[in-house]
XYZ file of C-alpha atoms in Angstrom:
685
model
C 24.222 -36.872 35.498
C 20.649 -37.003 33.819
C 20.497 -37.222 29.875
C 18.832 -34.039 29.612
C 21.873 -32.075 28.663
C 22.742 -31.590 24.908
C 25.393 -29.048 25.591
C 26.800 -30.752 28.618
C 26.102 -30.941 32.112
C 27.560 -29.508 35.337
C 27.611 -31.009 38.657
C 27.862 -28.331 41.530
C 29.317 -29.480 44.527
C 29.878 -27.209 47.465
C 33.440 -27.896 48.871
C 33.646 -29.399 52.505
C 34.799 -27.346 55.429
C 38.464 -26.375 55.675
C 40.956 -27.823 58.026
C 41.006 -24.340 60.000
C 38.555 -21.940 60.704
C 37.718 -19.737 57.746
C 36.030 -16.382 58.195
C 35.551 -14.059 55.318
C 32.953 -10.957 54.818
C 32.434 -8.534 51.955
C 30.487 -5.435 51.261
C 29.856 -3.496 48.216
C 27.575 -0.619 46.568
C 27.673 0.703 43.186
C 24.844 2.301 40.681
C 23.416 2.237 37.138
C 24.373 5.087 34.772
C 20.635 5.244 33.540
C 19.526 6.994 36.559
C 21.830 9.814 36.169
C 19.776 10.710 33.212
C 16.277 9.353 34.087
C 14.407 9.432 37.209
C 13.609 6.384 39.046
C 10.038 4.927 38.843
C 8.851 2.728 41.928
C 5.528 2.114 43.715
C 4.676 0.566 47.149
C 4.912 -3.211 46.788
C 3.834 -3.450 50.456
C 0.390 -2.633 49.509
C 0.380 -5.538 47.097
C -2.478 -8.187 48.068
C -0.808 -11.645 47.594
C -4.348 -13.560 46.731
C -6.993 -12.077 44.311
C -10.478 -11.541 45.551
C -11.674 -15.090 44.123
C -9.026 -17.054 45.669
C -9.733 -15.288 49.007
C -13.452 -15.473 48.899
C -14.418 -18.176 46.497
C -15.154 -18.646 42.727
C -18.899 -17.501 43.025
C -17.949 -14.079 45.009
C -19.177 -11.041 43.103
C -16.057 -8.986 42.803
C -16.320 -5.415 43.327
C -13.829 -2.488 42.840
C -13.820 -2.029 46.673
C -11.857 -5.684 46.733
C -8.809 -3.904 44.959
C -6.349 -1.990 46.865
C -5.354 1.455 45.607
C -2.065 1.735 47.784
C 0.111 -0.217 45.055
C -1.281 2.022 42.013
C 0.673 5.299 43.041
C 3.313 5.833 40.997
C 6.505 7.598 42.412
C 9.744 9.196 40.736
C 12.783 10.046 42.359
C 16.448 9.060 42.733
C 17.352 5.622 43.028
C 19.258 4.458 46.115
C 22.805 3.159 45.545
C 23.011 -0.643 45.460
C 23.888 -2.815 48.760
C 25.965 -5.906 48.175
C 27.008 -8.031 51.228
C 28.357 -11.569 51.963
C 29.625 -13.528 54.726
C 31.054 -16.923 55.178
C 32.181 -19.425 57.697
C 33.810 -22.602 57.883
C 35.480 -24.848 60.593
C 36.096 -28.418 61.838
C 35.121 -29.690 65.212
C 35.342 -33.078 67.025
C 39.030 -33.750 66.002
C 38.060 -32.917 62.378
C 35.705 -35.547 61.865
C 32.634 -32.954 61.706
C 33.010 -29.695 59.217
C 30.442 -26.878 59.100
C 30.461 -24.622 56.189
C 28.118 -21.499 55.678
C 27.611 -18.765 53.490
C 25.380 -15.897 53.570
C 24.863 -13.199 50.466
C 22.341 -10.127 50.092
C 22.321 -8.044 46.788
C 19.940 -5.124 46.539
C 20.147 -2.442 43.495
C 18.106 -0.503 41.039
C 18.378 -1.343 37.204
C 17.118 -0.222 34.293
C 16.887 -0.064 30.441
C 15.282 2.075 27.720
C 14.115 0.766 24.405
C 12.430 1.722 21.330
C 10.340 -0.560 19.398
C 9.762 0.121 15.716
C 6.606 -1.501 13.912
C 6.968 -3.454 10.794
C 3.907 -1.996 9.508
C 2.506 1.623 9.285
C -0.105 3.453 10.917
C -3.231 5.165 9.682
C -1.061 8.161 8.685
C 0.959 5.992 6.718
C 4.167 6.340 9.123
C 5.892 3.563 10.871
C 4.896 3.250 14.718
C 7.566 3.595 17.200
C 7.269 2.881 20.947
C 9.355 3.880 23.673
C 9.859 2.019 26.661
C 11.729 2.582 29.966
C 12.224 0.134 32.617
C 13.113 0.696 36.224
C 13.826 -2.455 38.487
C 14.444 -2.709 42.176
C 16.015 -6.387 42.526
C 16.640 -7.944 45.651
C 18.324 -11.359 46.062
C 19.256 -13.383 49.402
C 20.846 -16.835 50.007
C 21.980 -18.778 52.458
C 24.151 -22.173 51.839
C 25.192 -24.721 54.409
C 26.859 -27.883 54.410
C 27.604 -30.321 57.046
C 30.320 -33.305 56.298
C 30.625 -36.074 58.975
C 33.853 -38.568 58.668
C 32.589 -41.684 60.075
C 35.538 -43.471 59.370
C 38.374 -43.353 56.622
C 36.086 -45.080 54.316
C 32.702 -43.749 55.269
C 31.399 -40.251 54.860
C 28.136 -38.050 55.336
C 27.388 -34.907 53.696
C 24.164 -32.506 54.228
C 23.611 -29.360 52.030
C 20.928 -27.088 52.335
C 20.312 -24.110 50.220
C 17.862 -21.056 50.153
C 17.560 -18.554 47.625
C 15.246 -15.570 47.156
C 14.519 -13.305 44.612
C 12.143 -10.158 44.388
C 11.906 -7.544 41.554
C 9.515 -4.537 41.644
C 9.269 -3.249 38.052
C 7.863 -0.124 36.531
C 7.617 -0.363 32.728
C 6.123 2.831 30.887
C 5.580 2.528 27.054
C 4.473 5.561 25.216
C 3.757 5.737 21.370
C 2.182 8.864 19.543
C -1.289 7.776 20.434
C -0.914 5.585 23.704
C 0.773 5.219 26.765
C 0.701 1.931 28.915
C 2.247 1.723 32.400
C 2.608 -1.552 34.111
C 3.162 -2.181 37.832
C 4.551 -5.390 38.494
C 6.163 -7.401 41.206
C 7.422 -10.598 41.282
C 8.939 -13.042 44.112
C 10.836 -16.460 43.439
C 12.237 -18.802 45.924
C 14.091 -21.861 45.850
C 14.609 -24.548 48.876
C 17.060 -27.573 48.505
C 18.196 -30.105 50.773
C 20.468 -32.978 49.658
C 21.943 -35.682 52.021
C 24.753 -37.576 50.516
C 26.669 -40.826 51.564
C 29.842 -42.004 50.249
C 31.242 -45.440 51.272
C 34.193 -47.389 50.337
C 35.016 -51.090 50.688
C 38.211 -53.648 49.969
C 40.813 -50.834 49.971
C 38.608 -48.615 47.801
C 38.133 -51.154 45.219
C 34.768 -51.081 45.575
C 32.882 -48.127 46.207
C 28.890 -46.821 46.888
C 27.757 -43.278 46.854
C 23.884 -42.270 47.086
C 21.948 -39.237 47.258
C 18.592 -37.937 48.095
C 17.453 -34.530 47.549
C 14.235 -32.646 48.047
C 13.403 -29.352 46.360
C 10.648 -26.805 46.458
C 10.443 -23.659 43.950
C 8.130 -20.821 44.434
C 6.978 -18.042 41.726
C 4.458 -15.167 42.621
C 3.444 -12.225 40.479
C 0.454 -10.761 42.560
C -1.650 -7.790 41.413
C 0.241 -7.200 38.156
C -1.279 -3.743 37.102
C -1.536 -2.301 33.787
C -3.352 1.146 33.003
C -4.019 2.057 29.300
C -4.140 5.725 28.333
C -4.817 7.151 24.738
C -3.128 10.292 23.510
C -5.621 12.361 21.216
C -4.714 15.719 19.872
C -2.497 16.108 22.969
C -4.937 14.835 25.550
C -4.357 12.143 27.892
C -7.136 10.242 28.953
C -8.061 6.328 30.271
C -8.794 3.808 27.696
C -12.791 3.802 27.547
C -12.719 0.112 26.536
C -9.767 -1.450 28.310
C -8.793 0.995 30.997
C -6.855 -1.507 33.132
C -6.321 -4.964 33.989
C -4.939 -6.642 37.146
C -3.585 -10.055 37.223
C -2.375 -12.862 39.814
C -0.313 -15.679 38.913
C 1.792 -18.013 41.092
C 3.191 -21.682 40.854
C 4.904 -23.986 42.819
C 7.162 -27.074 42.277
C 8.027 -30.097 44.394
C 10.896 -32.181 43.635
C 12.024 -35.460 44.845
C 15.163 -37.512 43.571
C 17.389 -40.002 44.538
C 20.779 -41.431 42.939
C 23.011 -44.460 43.523
C 26.164 -45.349 42.180
C 28.193 -48.695 42.607
C 31.735 -48.923 41.427
C 34.381 -51.541 40.868
C 38.333 -51.343 40.365
C 40.216 -54.250 38.856
C 43.861 -53.659 38.888
C 45.700 -56.044 36.758
C 49.245 -57.346 37.239
C 50.243 -56.149 33.768
C 49.268 -52.279 34.698
C 45.847 -52.260 33.155
C 43.331 -50.701 35.408
C 39.425 -51.286 34.851
C 36.486 -49.621 36.444
C 32.980 -50.671 36.007
C 30.134 -48.860 37.421
C 26.508 -48.987 37.580
C 23.566 -46.697 38.975
C 20.276 -45.486 38.864
C 18.210 -42.548 39.594
C 14.321 -41.568 39.967
C 13.191 -37.906 39.832
C 9.420 -36.866 40.690
C 8.280 -33.106 40.057
C 5.028 -31.675 40.335
C 3.685 -28.349 39.649
C 0.456 -26.299 40.785
C -0.344 -23.246 38.605
C -2.748 -20.526 39.579
C -3.935 -17.609 37.332
C -6.624 -15.124 37.546
C -7.224 -11.851 35.848
C -9.632 -8.809 36.022
C -10.487 -6.004 33.562
C -11.787 -2.592 34.341
C -13.068 0.283 32.541
C -13.059 3.809 33.449
C -16.222 5.082 35.387
C -17.136 8.178 37.464
C -20.492 8.382 38.065
C -20.226 12.112 38.934
C -19.550 13.115 35.437
C -21.795 13.826 32.539
C -19.598 11.177 30.663
C -18.531 8.752 33.326
C -16.248 6.903 31.123
C -14.133 10.188 30.168
C -11.382 10.444 32.273
C -8.620 13.008 31.565
C -5.199 13.127 32.961
C -4.561 16.514 34.799
C -8.254 16.885 35.135
C -9.857 13.788 36.690
C -6.700 12.701 37.912
C -2.839 13.196 38.158
C -1.810 9.512 39.386
C -3.255 6.085 38.799
C -4.678 5.636 42.446
C -6.885 8.299 41.836
C -8.641 7.069 38.807
C -12.264 5.806 39.164
C -12.812 2.185 37.831
C -15.571 -0.089 37.537
C -15.018 -3.940 37.082
C -15.828 -4.922 33.341
C -14.939 -8.629 33.623
C -13.408 -10.922 36.150
C -12.419 -14.457 37.083
C -10.801 -16.137 33.877
C -10.448 -19.171 36.088
C -11.123 -21.248 33.303
C -7.830 -20.083 31.778
C -5.462 -22.988 30.932
C -2.557 -21.589 32.937
C -4.729 -22.876 35.947
C -3.156 -26.347 35.533
C -1.479 -29.215 37.389
C 1.386 -30.890 35.804
C 3.949 -33.724 36.666
C 7.135 -35.220 35.362
C 8.415 -38.606 36.373
C 12.066 -39.594 35.128
C 13.506 -42.891 36.021
C 17.122 -43.948 34.738
C 19.675 -46.690 34.874
C 23.302 -46.964 33.259
C 26.192 -49.199 33.448
C 29.939 -47.909 32.142
C 33.248 -49.450 31.913
C 36.627 -47.399 31.938
C 39.854 -49.061 30.989
C 43.219 -47.570 31.365
C 46.023 -49.144 29.037
C 49.355 -46.949 29.698
C 48.620 -43.484 28.204
C 45.098 -44.461 26.499
C 41.827 -44.384 28.740
C 38.728 -45.655 27.051
C 35.407 -45.088 28.722
C 32.206 -46.483 27.374
C 28.639 -46.593 28.770
C 24.842 -46.942 28.109
C 22.248 -45.168 29.845
C 18.226 -45.790 29.562
C 16.122 -42.847 30.427
C 12.190 -43.169 30.878
C 10.001 -39.935 31.088
C 6.446 -39.262 32.029
C 5.645 -35.944 31.447
C 1.628 -34.499 31.333
C -0.632 -32.148 32.674
C -4.166 -31.334 33.039
C -6.381 -28.200 33.100
C -8.252 -27.759 36.618
C -11.236 -26.030 34.868
C -12.236 -27.420 31.525
C -11.251 -24.772 28.553
C -13.295 -24.499 25.326
C -10.953 -25.007 22.484
C -7.943 -26.172 24.392
C -6.947 -29.783 24.989
C -7.883 -30.157 28.698
C -5.020 -32.760 29.287
C -2.092 -34.077 27.854
C 0.798 -36.813 28.421
C 4.031 -37.810 26.860
C 5.785 -40.985 27.666
C 9.112 -41.872 26.080
C 12.090 -44.263 26.825
C 15.657 -42.996 25.426
C 18.811 -44.895 25.167
C 21.974 -42.793 25.440
C 25.254 -44.352 24.535
C 28.387 -42.750 25.071
C 32.033 -43.420 24.351
C 35.259 -41.414 25.098
C 38.795 -41.795 24.297
C 41.335 -39.843 26.285
C 45.098 -40.325 25.055
C 47.426 -38.742 27.613
C 50.103 -37.455 25.172
C 52.566 -36.228 28.081
C 52.378 -34.855 31.758
C 50.466 -31.785 30.493
C 48.748 -32.577 27.085
C 45.741 -34.601 26.248
C 43.963 -35.491 23.160
C 40.335 -36.096 23.662
C 37.521 -37.950 21.390
C 34.101 -38.296 22.663
C 30.548 -39.334 21.281
C 27.445 -39.150 23.419
C 23.759 -38.877 22.814
C 21.474 -36.634 24.951
C 17.979 -35.328 25.208
C 16.303 -31.820 25.835
C 12.825 -32.038 27.535
C 10.293 -29.415 27.010
C 9.190 -27.500 30.167
C 5.810 -27.532 31.833
C 5.020 -24.003 30.607
C 5.851 -24.918 26.894
C 3.251 -27.673 26.913
C 0.203 -26.366 28.567
C -2.284 -24.892 25.997
C -2.433 -21.231 27.324
C -3.185 -18.281 25.364
C -1.968 -14.840 26.996
C 0.004 -11.444 26.299
C 2.888 -11.132 28.477
C 5.449 -8.695 27.060
C 5.346 -7.838 23.333
C 3.638 -10.711 21.606
C 0.437 -12.942 22.376
C 1.991 -16.254 23.673
C 0.749 -19.704 23.322
C 1.591 -23.181 24.308
C 2.043 -26.536 22.511
C 0.644 -29.707 23.738
C 2.172 -31.396 20.773
C 5.866 -30.267 21.584
C 8.207 -32.996 21.246
C 11.339 -33.571 22.933
C 14.642 -33.122 21.375
C 17.410 -35.666 20.722
C 21.131 -35.149 19.682
C 23.999 -37.064 18.926
C 26.917 -35.117 19.855
C 30.799 -35.521 18.738
C 33.486 -33.887 20.305
C 37.547 -33.725 19.211
C 39.648 -31.816 21.707
C 43.465 -31.093 22.425
C 44.530 -29.942 25.745
C 47.917 -28.446 26.684
C 48.687 -27.158 29.975
C 52.315 -25.560 29.898
C 52.079 -23.848 33.330
C 49.992 -23.739 36.497
C 47.911 -20.829 34.988
C 48.418 -21.508 31.397
C 46.546 -23.383 28.743
C 45.802 -23.952 25.219
C 42.599 -26.023 23.858
C 41.387 -26.174 20.604
C 38.587 -28.638 19.700
C 35.855 -29.594 16.871
C 32.494 -30.470 17.434
C 29.375 -31.797 15.521
C 26.008 -32.323 16.706
C 22.751 -34.113 14.651
C 19.891 -32.587 16.371
C 16.315 -34.254 16.086
C 13.453 -32.111 16.515
C 14.981 -28.833 17.973
C 12.472 -26.861 20.359
C 12.720 -23.276 18.697
C 10.399 -20.290 19.352
C 8.782 -18.397 16.435
C 5.774 -16.386 15.305
C 3.149 -18.921 14.125
C -0.470 -18.290 12.588
C -3.031 -20.455 11.852
C -5.295 -19.856 15.024
C -7.703 -17.815 13.566
C -6.525 -14.250 12.802
C -4.294 -14.326 15.342
C -0.394 -14.942 15.547
C 1.375 -16.405 18.492
C 4.504 -16.423 19.735
C 5.113 -20.117 20.625
C 7.404 -23.154 20.889
C 7.634 -25.340 18.114
C 9.375 -28.352 16.405
C 10.428 -27.222 12.668
C 12.539 -30.353 11.911
C 16.085 -31.664 12.154
C 19.128 -29.881 12.250
C 22.885 -29.862 11.971
C 24.965 -28.123 14.193
C 29.409 -28.268 13.929
C 32.025 -26.005 14.559
C 35.235 -25.504 16.401
C 36.705 -23.508 19.397
C 39.883 -22.131 20.560
C 40.776 -21.102 24.154
C 44.199 -19.576 25.327
C 45.475 -18.392 28.491
C 49.097 -17.047 28.795
C 51.184 -14.953 31.152
C 54.018 -12.890 30.666
C 55.532 -12.304 33.742
C 52.843 -10.232 35.783
C 50.630 -9.679 32.389
C 48.549 -12.108 30.730
C 45.772 -12.762 28.082
C 42.957 -15.461 27.991
C 41.011 -15.586 25.154
C 38.348 -18.063 23.604
C 36.564 -17.984 20.357
C 33.958 -20.530 19.082
C 32.717 -20.951 15.501
C 29.315 -22.300 14.928
C 27.588 -23.341 11.853
C 23.911 -24.481 12.566
C 21.374 -25.326 9.753
C 17.959 -26.455 9.750
C 15.754 -26.447 6.787
C 11.920 -25.485 7.369
C 8.988 -24.955 5.106
C 7.886 -21.209 4.915
C 5.165 -19.046 3.313
C 6.317 -16.943 0.435
C 3.737 -13.843 -0.934
C 3.967 -13.654 -4.629
C 1.990 -11.714 -7.094
C -1.094 -13.297 -8.785
C -0.156 -14.342 -12.302
C -3.908 -14.523 -12.872
C -4.874 -11.048 -13.458
C -8.310 -11.669 -13.529
C -8.172 -13.631 -10.049
C -10.041 -12.557 -6.826
C -6.722 -11.471 -5.227
C -3.814 -9.612 -6.527
C -1.391 -11.765 -4.219
C -1.380 -15.409 -3.625
C 0.823 -17.591 -1.106
C 2.977 -20.676 -1.915
C 5.027 -22.842 0.348
C 8.929 -23.079 0.052
C 11.748 -24.567 1.904
C 14.185 -22.023 3.280
C 17.471 -23.181 5.193
C 18.574 -20.755 8.171
C 20.490 -21.055 11.518
C 19.006 -22.351 14.590
C 17.197 -19.945 16.881
C 19.499 -18.346 19.244
C 22.732 -19.823 17.876
C 25.256 -17.403 17.018
C 27.962 -18.143 14.291
C 30.519 -16.430 16.470
C 31.255 -16.007 20.146
C 34.513 -14.571 21.100
C 35.983 -13.431 24.538
C 39.301 -11.346 25.166
C 40.851 -10.575 28.438
C 43.794 -8.694 29.490
C 45.231 -9.789 32.621
C 47.459 -8.445 35.391
C 48.485 -10.314 38.592
C 50.883 -9.213 40.869
C 51.586 -11.717 43.463
C 54.192 -9.779 45.348
C 51.949 -6.427 45.907
C 48.847 -8.835 45.731
C 47.307 -6.719 42.804
C 44.692 -8.589 40.621
C 43.025 -6.869 37.511
C 41.391 -7.653 34.156
C 39.860 -5.880 31.364
C 37.380 -7.870 29.003
C 35.808 -7.884 25.743
C 33.171 -9.921 24.607
C 31.657 -10.765 21.482
C 28.252 -12.584 20.568
C 27.569 -12.317 16.623
C 24.226 -12.238 15.138
C 21.717 -14.545 16.048
C 18.058 -15.391 14.963
C 15.637 -14.570 18.118
C 12.197 -15.181 16.376
C 11.405 -17.430 13.639
C 8.820 -16.411 11.127
C 6.376 -18.378 9.366
C 7.306 -15.875 6.265
C 10.448 -16.530 3.998
C 12.915 -14.005 5.103
C 11.038 -12.330 7.561
C 12.915 -13.682 10.906
C 13.820 -10.820 13.375
C 17.727 -11.175 14.264
C 19.687 -9.712 17.022
C 22.631 -7.915 15.873
C 26.078 -8.723 17.124
C 26.779 -7.647 20.593
C 30.200 -6.151 22.139
C 30.641 -5.953 25.962
C 33.564 -4.188 27.456
C 34.006 -4.900 31.378
C 36.811 -4.412 33.690
C 37.730 -5.164 37.427
C 40.538 -5.074 39.965
C 41.023 -6.089 43.491
C 44.249 -4.996 45.731
C 44.694 -7.347 48.447
C 46.524 -6.672 51.876
C 48.228 -8.589 54.216
C 45.979 -7.887 57.078
C 43.156 -9.781 55.219
C 41.641 -6.889 53.855
C 40.689 -6.312 50.082
C 39.497 -3.249 48.002
C 37.818 -4.373 44.423
C 36.261 -2.581 42.073
C 33.577 -3.944 38.881
C 32.524 -2.038 35.820
C 30.284 -3.544 33.431
C 28.880 -2.708 29.938
C 31.347 0.241 29.926
C 30.184 1.202 26.271
C 26.915 1.011 26.727
C 26.279 -1.172 23.638
C 22.744 -1.220 22.610
C 20.831 -4.711 22.010
C 19.519 -4.150 18.168
C 17.113 -6.486 16.598
C 16.169 -6.315 13.177
C 14.561 -7.978 9.824
C 16.844 -8.433 7.305
C 16.900 -6.936 3.726
C 14.267 -8.886 1.722
C 12.175 -8.355 -1.413
C 9.200 -7.001 0.683
C 11.006 -4.345 2.936
C 13.814 -3.205 0.523
C 11.003 -0.538 -1.360
C 9.770 0.418 2.128
C 10.140 4.303 2.546
C 10.196 6.201 5.683
C 11.184 3.072 8.090
C 13.833 3.018 10.345
C 16.718 1.081 8.624
C 19.795 -1.206 9.651
C 21.973 -2.840 7.506
C 19.426 -1.857 4.794
C 17.147 -3.812 6.538
C 14.278 -2.793 9.039
C 15.078 -1.692 12.492
C 12.815 -3.585 14.915
C 14.190 -2.658 18.592
C 17.080 -0.834 19.926
C 17.591 -1.161 23.655
C 20.187 0.263 26.190
C 20.999 -1.277 29.867
C 23.530 1.393 30.802
C 26.917 1.290 32.651
C 26.937 -0.376 36.215
C 29.843 -0.059 38.608
C 30.457 -1.853 41.774
C 32.928 -0.900 44.569
C 33.403 -2.671 47.801
C 35.404 -4.326 50.566
C 36.331 -7.792 51.494
C 37.838 -9.101 54.770
C 39.528 -12.502 55.169
C 39.549 -12.870 59.107
C 41.719 -16.224 59.132
C 44.505 -13.803 58.080
C 43.854 -11.309 60.822
């Protein structure tokens, strides 16, 4: 496993084909409750041009309005179609069970949405708090196929070939409206991931010497072509196209190519006194390259048949966006830093030893991991760092002690060091508006390292029962957090930063227990995370004759880490009737307050309030292989709330929307989702 895993790592391995032929299928439908109330908004995504005019015809092409399609600008509203989910799997073995084949296909299509209110932390020209209402309508389609071949060359040698392709599309309409403006965005996004992995496992000398290897190729593609945003102003109840910035259309796409290879060699020594010693060593190499493209165009309203060509009024000059007459105001922007190439090369070697002495097992190892990560902008950009590169080598030691207290109880103590690398998108010096804020990359961003300690007690009284309790501690250097940063002229940007070092410690508890057919499953995690950073504090100027009434000073403030909730709890009530083949559960999930935007100013951080989710599911199986199931999620339709806690500045604000005596920043609803369907296991037929 790679060293990039401060919270741990999971090795996902697809199972081999079963010994007997196995065929299953499932089909389900569902709906989102938001569309019982609001119309479903959508547009014709089939009319989208995948390439921008300059990408089609060259950089020097003089773009004109006729180069842009109108078919994907027509906004439609109506009733959302119910969701459609389906899946199929097949597995079997051939040639006297030496060759196994396993395949799984899935398809999901459904409408989802959310509605939100965004509350400004400042007042408008009338002295009132500005509120922007948003409604999102999404049409999501997911499909995937997984296949695996495994061949047993002999009792000691085995080859496996795994392939996967996953595809996601999302057509989204976002409508934002305030008292003075309306902004509509029509966006279609397509993502795909392809992976092919060949793996071999080989055993020698009665399984005392083992060797495994794997070679993997991956390709990921992401595109958002012709992302349209139309800006309208509302003045005295009249809606018209913004004369200065009527619309924008943006093309983005990037692709990643990933090649990697892994090798592991292990040797087992069985001593006469019963002591087992396992020695292992291995290495890996990974190379990843990305090519990113970005192109944006801006438009002004223009109808030469009118006395004022730039004044286009809704209901008079147009009723839908495809009827608006535009002229190209500015185009190209190929010098944007989002036109870049990036690469990452990772090489690693490790050595590890494991000693088993009666009930005690000790594992210790050392990993050396080298990273070479960089980018260069394909078009030189004024004011930006046109290329950047970071190379570093990390030594990652680990040690684990496991005590088999009994046949069904363990005691574990582990220490390991891990890292967290910045992503390509975080280190490129771009500057753009994506959702709510101006965003910016940070080429000076450092990678994170962390020393982790865990102590855990495990007890498994029965096949479906468990009790686990643990303590953990993390010393984190240069954690990557996202915050609102200024210092770039008059602009404030949402960007990744290293604010300093942090400490993260806590405890966790996990319980599952059945009482005949009824059971409970619960887990709780308490985390105390702390980081001290320098922030700006605004105070009254003690010099009454000074040039300004206020001055700033820098102070240290201790706060939790970005995104880290102090309390996370899950509680499920279970029902399992093996005789009549019923299975059901009701789940409550709670995530406590967590910081979601770090501010440069003292006590101005934005928090997400504690969130409770209530879900339920049930399944009834029949001996014929048929099964009926029902899933309900977000039953309480609990809103997501963001707020700024009460501080010296906002305590006296009048007319602002409040939350816990602080200032409400956002409230968002996602609706209730339900899914009902059937499964069929043909193996039982």
